[in-house]
XYZ file of C-alpha atoms in Angstrom:
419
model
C -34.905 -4.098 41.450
C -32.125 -1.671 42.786
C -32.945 1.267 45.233
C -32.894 3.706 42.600
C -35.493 1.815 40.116
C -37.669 1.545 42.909
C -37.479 5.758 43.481
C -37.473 6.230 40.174
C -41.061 4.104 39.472
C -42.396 6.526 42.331
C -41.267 9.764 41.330
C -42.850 8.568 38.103
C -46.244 7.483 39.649
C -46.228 11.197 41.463
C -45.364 13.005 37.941
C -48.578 10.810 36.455
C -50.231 11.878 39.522
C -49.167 15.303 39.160
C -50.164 15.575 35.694
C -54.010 14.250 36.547
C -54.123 17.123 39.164
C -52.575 19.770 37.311
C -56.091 21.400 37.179
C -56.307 21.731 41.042
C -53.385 23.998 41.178
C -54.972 26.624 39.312
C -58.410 26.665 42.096
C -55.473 26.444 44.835
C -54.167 29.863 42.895
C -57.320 31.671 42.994
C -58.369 30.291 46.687
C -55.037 31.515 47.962
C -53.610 34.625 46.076
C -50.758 34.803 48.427
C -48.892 31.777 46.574
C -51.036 32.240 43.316
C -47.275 31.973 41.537
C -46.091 28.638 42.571
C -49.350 27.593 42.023
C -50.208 28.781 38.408
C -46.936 27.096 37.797
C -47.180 23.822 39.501
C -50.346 24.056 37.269
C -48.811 23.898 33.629
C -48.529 20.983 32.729
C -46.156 21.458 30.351
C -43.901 22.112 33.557
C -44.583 18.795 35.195
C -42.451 16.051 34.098
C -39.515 18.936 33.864
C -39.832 19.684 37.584
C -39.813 15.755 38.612
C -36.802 15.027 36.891
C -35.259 17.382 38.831
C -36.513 15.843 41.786
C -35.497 12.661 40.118
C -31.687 13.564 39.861
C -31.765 15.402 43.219
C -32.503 12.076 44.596
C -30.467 10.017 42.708
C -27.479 12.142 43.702
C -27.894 11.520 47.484
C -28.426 8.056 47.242
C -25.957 7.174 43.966
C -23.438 10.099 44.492
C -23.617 13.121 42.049
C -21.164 11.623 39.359
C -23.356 9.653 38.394
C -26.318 11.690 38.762
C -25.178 14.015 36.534
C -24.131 11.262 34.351
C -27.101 10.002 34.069
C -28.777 13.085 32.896
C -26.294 13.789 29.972
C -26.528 10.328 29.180
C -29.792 10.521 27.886
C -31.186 11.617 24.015
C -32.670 14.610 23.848
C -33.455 15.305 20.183
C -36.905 15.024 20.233
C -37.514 17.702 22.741
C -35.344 19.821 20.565
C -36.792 18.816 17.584
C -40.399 19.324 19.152
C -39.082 22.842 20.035
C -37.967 24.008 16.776
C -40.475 22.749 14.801
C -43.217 24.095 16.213
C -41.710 27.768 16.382
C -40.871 27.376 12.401
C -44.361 25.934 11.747
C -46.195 28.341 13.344
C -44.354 31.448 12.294
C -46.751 33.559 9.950
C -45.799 32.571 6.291
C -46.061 28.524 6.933
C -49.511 29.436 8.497
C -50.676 31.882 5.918
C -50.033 29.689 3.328
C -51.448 26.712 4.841
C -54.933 28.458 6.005
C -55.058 29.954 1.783
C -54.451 26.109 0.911
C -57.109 24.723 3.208
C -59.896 27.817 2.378
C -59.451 26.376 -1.344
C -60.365 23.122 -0.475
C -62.886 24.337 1.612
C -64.774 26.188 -1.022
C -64.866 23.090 -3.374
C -66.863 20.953 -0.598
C -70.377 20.649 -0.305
C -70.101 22.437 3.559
C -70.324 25.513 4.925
C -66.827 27.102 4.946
C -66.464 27.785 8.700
C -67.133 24.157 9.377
C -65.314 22.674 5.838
C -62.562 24.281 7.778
C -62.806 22.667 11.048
C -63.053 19.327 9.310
C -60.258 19.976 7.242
C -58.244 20.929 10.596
C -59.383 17.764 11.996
C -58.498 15.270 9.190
C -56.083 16.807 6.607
C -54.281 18.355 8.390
C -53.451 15.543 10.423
C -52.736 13.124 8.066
C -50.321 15.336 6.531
C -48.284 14.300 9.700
C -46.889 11.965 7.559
C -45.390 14.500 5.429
C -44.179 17.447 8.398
C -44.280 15.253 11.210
C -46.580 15.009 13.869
C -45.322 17.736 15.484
C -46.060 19.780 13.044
C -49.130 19.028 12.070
C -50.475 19.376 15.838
C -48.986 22.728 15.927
C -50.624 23.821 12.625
C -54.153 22.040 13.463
C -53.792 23.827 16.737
C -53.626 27.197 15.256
C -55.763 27.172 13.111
C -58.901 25.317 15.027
C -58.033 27.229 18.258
C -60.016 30.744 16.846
C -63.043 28.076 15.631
C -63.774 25.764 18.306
C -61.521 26.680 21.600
C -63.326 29.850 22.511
C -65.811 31.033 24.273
C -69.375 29.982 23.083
C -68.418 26.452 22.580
C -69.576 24.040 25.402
C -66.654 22.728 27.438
C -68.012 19.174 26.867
C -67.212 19.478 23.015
C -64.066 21.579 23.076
C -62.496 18.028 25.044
C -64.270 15.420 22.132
C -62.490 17.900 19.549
C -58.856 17.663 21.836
C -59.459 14.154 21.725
C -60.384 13.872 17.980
C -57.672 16.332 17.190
C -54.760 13.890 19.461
C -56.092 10.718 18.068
C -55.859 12.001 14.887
C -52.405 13.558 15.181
C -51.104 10.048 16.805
C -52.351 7.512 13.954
C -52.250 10.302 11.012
C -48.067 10.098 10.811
C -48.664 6.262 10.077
C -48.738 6.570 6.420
C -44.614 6.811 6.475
C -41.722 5.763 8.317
C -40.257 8.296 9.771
C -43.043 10.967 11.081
C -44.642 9.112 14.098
C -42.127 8.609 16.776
C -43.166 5.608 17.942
C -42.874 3.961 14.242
C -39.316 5.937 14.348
C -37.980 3.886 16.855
C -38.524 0.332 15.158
C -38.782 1.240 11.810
C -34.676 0.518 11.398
C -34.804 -2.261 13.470
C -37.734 -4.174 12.348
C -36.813 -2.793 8.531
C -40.236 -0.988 8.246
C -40.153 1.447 5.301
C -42.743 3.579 3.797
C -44.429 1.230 1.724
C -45.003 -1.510 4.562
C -46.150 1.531 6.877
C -48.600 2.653 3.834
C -50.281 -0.645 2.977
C -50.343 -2.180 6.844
C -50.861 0.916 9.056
C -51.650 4.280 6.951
C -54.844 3.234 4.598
C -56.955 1.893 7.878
C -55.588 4.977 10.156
C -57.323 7.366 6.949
C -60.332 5.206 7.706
C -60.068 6.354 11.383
C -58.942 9.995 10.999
C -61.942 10.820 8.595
C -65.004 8.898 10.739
C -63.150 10.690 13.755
C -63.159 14.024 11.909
C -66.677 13.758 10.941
C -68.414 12.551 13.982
C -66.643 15.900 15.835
C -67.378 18.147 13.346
C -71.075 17.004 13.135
C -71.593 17.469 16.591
C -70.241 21.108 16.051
C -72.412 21.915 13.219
C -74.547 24.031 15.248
C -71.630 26.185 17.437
C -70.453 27.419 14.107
C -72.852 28.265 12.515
C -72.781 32.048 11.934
C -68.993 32.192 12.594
C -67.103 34.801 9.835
C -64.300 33.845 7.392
C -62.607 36.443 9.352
C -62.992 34.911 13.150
C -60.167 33.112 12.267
C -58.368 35.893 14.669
C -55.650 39.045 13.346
C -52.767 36.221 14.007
C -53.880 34.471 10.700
C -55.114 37.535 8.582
C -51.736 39.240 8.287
C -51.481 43.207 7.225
C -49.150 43.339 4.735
C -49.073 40.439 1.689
C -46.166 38.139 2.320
C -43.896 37.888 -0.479
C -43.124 34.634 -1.848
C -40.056 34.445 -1.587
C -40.055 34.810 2.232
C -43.091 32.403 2.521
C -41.040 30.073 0.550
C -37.953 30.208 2.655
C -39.909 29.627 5.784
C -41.686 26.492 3.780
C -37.659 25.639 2.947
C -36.569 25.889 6.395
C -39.871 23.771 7.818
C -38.776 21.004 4.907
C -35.014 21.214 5.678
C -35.651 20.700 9.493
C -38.168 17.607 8.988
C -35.374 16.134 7.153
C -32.420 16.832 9.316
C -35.001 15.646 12.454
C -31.825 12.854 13.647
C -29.225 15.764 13.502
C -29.764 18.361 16.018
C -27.037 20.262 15.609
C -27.262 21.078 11.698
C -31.310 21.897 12.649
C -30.242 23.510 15.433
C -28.076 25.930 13.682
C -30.547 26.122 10.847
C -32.977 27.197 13.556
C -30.900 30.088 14.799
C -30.362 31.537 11.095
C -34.276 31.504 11.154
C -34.297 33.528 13.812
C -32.348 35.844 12.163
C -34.429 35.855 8.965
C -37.665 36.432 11.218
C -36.049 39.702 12.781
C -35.128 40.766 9.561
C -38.450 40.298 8.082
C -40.328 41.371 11.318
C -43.157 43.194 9.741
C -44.255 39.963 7.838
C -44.331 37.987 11.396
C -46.638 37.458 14.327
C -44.236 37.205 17.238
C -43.307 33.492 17.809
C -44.432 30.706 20.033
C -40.461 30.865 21.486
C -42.926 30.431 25.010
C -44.554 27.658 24.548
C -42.331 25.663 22.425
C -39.416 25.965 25.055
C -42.122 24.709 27.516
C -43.228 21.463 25.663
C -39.118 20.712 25.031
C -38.689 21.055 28.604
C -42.332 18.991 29.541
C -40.590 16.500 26.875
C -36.765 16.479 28.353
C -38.592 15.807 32.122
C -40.426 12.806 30.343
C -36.727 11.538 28.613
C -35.251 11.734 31.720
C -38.028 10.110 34.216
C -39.063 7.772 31.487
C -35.116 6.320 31.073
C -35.888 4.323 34.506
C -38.391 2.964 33.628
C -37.589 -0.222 31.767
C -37.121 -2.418 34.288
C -40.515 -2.922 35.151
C -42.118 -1.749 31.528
C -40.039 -4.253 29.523
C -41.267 -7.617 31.212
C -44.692 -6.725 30.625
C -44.368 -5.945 27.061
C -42.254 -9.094 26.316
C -44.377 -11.407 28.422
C -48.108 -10.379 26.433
C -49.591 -12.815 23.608
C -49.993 -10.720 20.667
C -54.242 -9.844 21.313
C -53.128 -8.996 24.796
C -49.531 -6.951 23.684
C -52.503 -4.512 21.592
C -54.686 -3.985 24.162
C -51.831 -3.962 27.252
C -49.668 -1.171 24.659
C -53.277 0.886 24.048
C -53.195 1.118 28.215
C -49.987 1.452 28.627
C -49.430 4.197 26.414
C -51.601 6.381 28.763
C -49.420 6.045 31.179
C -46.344 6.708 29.417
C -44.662 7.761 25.723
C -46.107 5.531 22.993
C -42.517 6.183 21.788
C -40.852 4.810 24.612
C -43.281 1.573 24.580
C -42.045 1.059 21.104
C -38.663 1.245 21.640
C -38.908 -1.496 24.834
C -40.179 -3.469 21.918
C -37.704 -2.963 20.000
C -34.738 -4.485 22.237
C -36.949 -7.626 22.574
C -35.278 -10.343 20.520
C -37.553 -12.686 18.455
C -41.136 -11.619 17.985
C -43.380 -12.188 15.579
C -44.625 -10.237 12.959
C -48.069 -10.067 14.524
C -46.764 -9.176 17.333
C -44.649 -6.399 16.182
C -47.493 -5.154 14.507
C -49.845 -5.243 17.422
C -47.772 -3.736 19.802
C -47.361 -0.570 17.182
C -50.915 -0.503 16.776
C -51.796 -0.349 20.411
C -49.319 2.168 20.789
C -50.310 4.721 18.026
C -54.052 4.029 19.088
C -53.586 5.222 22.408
C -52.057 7.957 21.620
C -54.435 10.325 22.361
C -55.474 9.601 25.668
C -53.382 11.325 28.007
C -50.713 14.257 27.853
C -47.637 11.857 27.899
C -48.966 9.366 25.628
C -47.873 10.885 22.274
C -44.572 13.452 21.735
C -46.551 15.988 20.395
C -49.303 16.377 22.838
C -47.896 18.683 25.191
C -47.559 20.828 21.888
C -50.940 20.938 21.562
C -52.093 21.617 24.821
C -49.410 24.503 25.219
C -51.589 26.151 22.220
C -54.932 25.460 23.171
C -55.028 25.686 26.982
C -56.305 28.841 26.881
C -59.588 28.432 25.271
C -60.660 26.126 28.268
C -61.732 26.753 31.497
C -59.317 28.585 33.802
C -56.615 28.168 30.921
C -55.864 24.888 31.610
C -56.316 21.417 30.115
C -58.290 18.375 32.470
C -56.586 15.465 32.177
C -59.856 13.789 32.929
C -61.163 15.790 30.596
C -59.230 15.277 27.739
C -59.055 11.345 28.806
C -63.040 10.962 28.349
C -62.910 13.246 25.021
C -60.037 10.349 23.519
C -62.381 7.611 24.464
C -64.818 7.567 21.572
C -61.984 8.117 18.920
C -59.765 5.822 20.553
C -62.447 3.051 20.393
C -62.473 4.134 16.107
C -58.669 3.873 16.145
C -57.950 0.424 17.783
C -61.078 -0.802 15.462
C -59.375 0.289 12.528
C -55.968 -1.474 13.592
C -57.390 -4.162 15.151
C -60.317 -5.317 13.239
């Protein structure tokens, strides 16, 4: 253990700690009005992990010299965060949403439910699972959307917005197990560990679709009565644009959403496809809502904090992994992964020479089951909170609170993998 590891594993520990108390900057900011500012943003948590890394590489210049400091920091990969980024502005411009709310009111008119809360189950299990297809990111950012107008506002106890969060994370983390290239933390061993589709399908995806649909329906049961009453048309101006969208511009949105999924391990051809987007979405203005450009540069820059803190980090995260039995690798990567990215567990995994199948397997399992449990745990988490933090109490997301409301469906999820 060198100097820097050592500073590194407690900047880390004070980001985690950060994170947890995220909530208490926003009663500082009311209590003193005077430094309301720093506080409301010490309080995003989004911000969090960006601002330690800083202090991370502040450090690590004074005690390793700034070479390498700087080094270090363009040294690491950060095509996640800018995937993260530009996926969730595409998938939540108007067209992708539009069409995806008329797809899921069709469904929900052929089930045997009320359509406010078909639609809430929908958002909760389909949409989800089709993680597989878009991504996770995606997905969360389109489940986000389109729940936040049902169940994040006011009128709905605070108690059962967090279950839904953690239904709706859960969900998100196990529902991109049905391929091999949609979770991230099945990204970074699929190669390796020569995981395709198929394998992911028959081993992983069939029991998380067990776990995504009992999830779904416990949630939405225990909302039953909170939406009952709610109009077709609470579903907020956002998704009920003006004008008709043409299909042709719904359909290059859809073709831009598809092209960046698939150039996801490219960032500068999606990169450049993002900025002729842009372009498209000014020319087509009236057919937009104005787009999440806020909150998606926010979760890249949560995300690049959490590449850069996370990168010093092996040293002590490794040995544990490689030193677990596989029953104790699921249950040590299910707690683990609330205390860092499910992705980056993987990967650690990854570099270990000769496991076993089982083991391999368990240590996936434990990761995508975990998931939900924390803010870091799964990439697109912060995405989700960035959408929904508003509907809670003083705009901002417990970590406590969102840990107890993962509980339950984390419990479904590691039964479903484990059992």
């Amino acid at each position: 253990m060198t100097t820097m590891q050592l500073i590194s594993a407690i900047v880390f520990g004070l980001a985690l700690l950060h994170t947890f108390a995220a909530k208490s900057f926003e009663v500082l900011a009311h209590r003193h009005p005077r430094h309301a500012g720093l506080f409301h943003l010490l309080g995003e948590v989004e911000v969090v992990f960006g601002f330690w890394a800083f202090i991370l590489i502040i450090v690590m210049a004074f005690v390793d010299g700034g070479a390498k400091a700087v080094d270090y920091a363009e040294t690491r990969q950060y095509t996640e965060p800018l995937f993260v980024f530009v996926v969730m502005v595409v998938a939540a411009s108007r067209p992708v949403l539009d069409t995806m709310q008329r797809l899921l009111g069709a469904v929900a008119r052929v089930l045997p439910l009320r359509t406010e809360l078909a639609l809430v189950w929908l958002g909760l299990a389909l949409v989800p699972l089709t993680g597989s297809l878009i991504t996770e990111p995606a997905a969360m950012t389109l489940a986000a959307l389109m729940l936040a107008p049902q169940i994040f506002r006011p009128g709905i106890p605070e108690w059962l917005k967090y279950c839904a969060l953690g239904v709706l994370f859960v969900n998100v983390s196990i529902g991109g197990t049905l391929t091999s290239y949609a979770a991230p933390p099945v990204l970074m061993v699929a190669t390796t560990w020569n995981w395709d589709s198929a394998f992911m399908a028959s081993h992983f995806g069939w029991k998380a679709c067990i776990a995504v649909l009992i999830n779904a329906t416990g949630v939405s049961f225990l909302l039953r009565k909170h939406l009952r009453g709610a109009a077709a048309n609470d579903a907020g101006p956002d998704l009920e644009p003006a004008l008709a969208i043409p299909a042709l511009v719904a359909a290059v949105h859809l073709g831009v959403l598809a092209a960046v999924v698939a150039l996801a391990h490219h960032p500068v051809l999606f990169l450049g496809l993002f900025l002729l987007f842009l372009g498209f979405a000014q020319a087509y203005e009236r057919y937009q809502s104005p787009l999440i450009l806020k909150e998606g540069l926010l979760v890249g820059f949560f995300l690049a904090g959490l590449v850069v803190l996370g990168g010093m980090q092996q040293w002590w995260l490794q040995p544990i992994v490689s030193s677990l039995a596989p029953v104790a690798l699921f249950f040590g990567a299910l707690g683990l992964t609330a205390i860092t990215d499910n992705a980056a567990l993987t990967y650690l995994g990854s570099l270990i020479a000769g496991m076993t199948d089982e083991a391999k397997y368990m240590l996936v399992a434990g990761a995508v089951a975990g998931g939900g449990l924390t803010v870091i745990a799964n990439a697109p988490n912060p995405a989700g909170v960035a959408l929904l933090r508003r509907g809670f109490k003083d705009e901002s997301v417990s970590a406590m609170g969102l840990l107890t409301g993962a509980l339950l469906p984390t419990a479904v999820a590691a039964a479903a993998f484990f059992l």
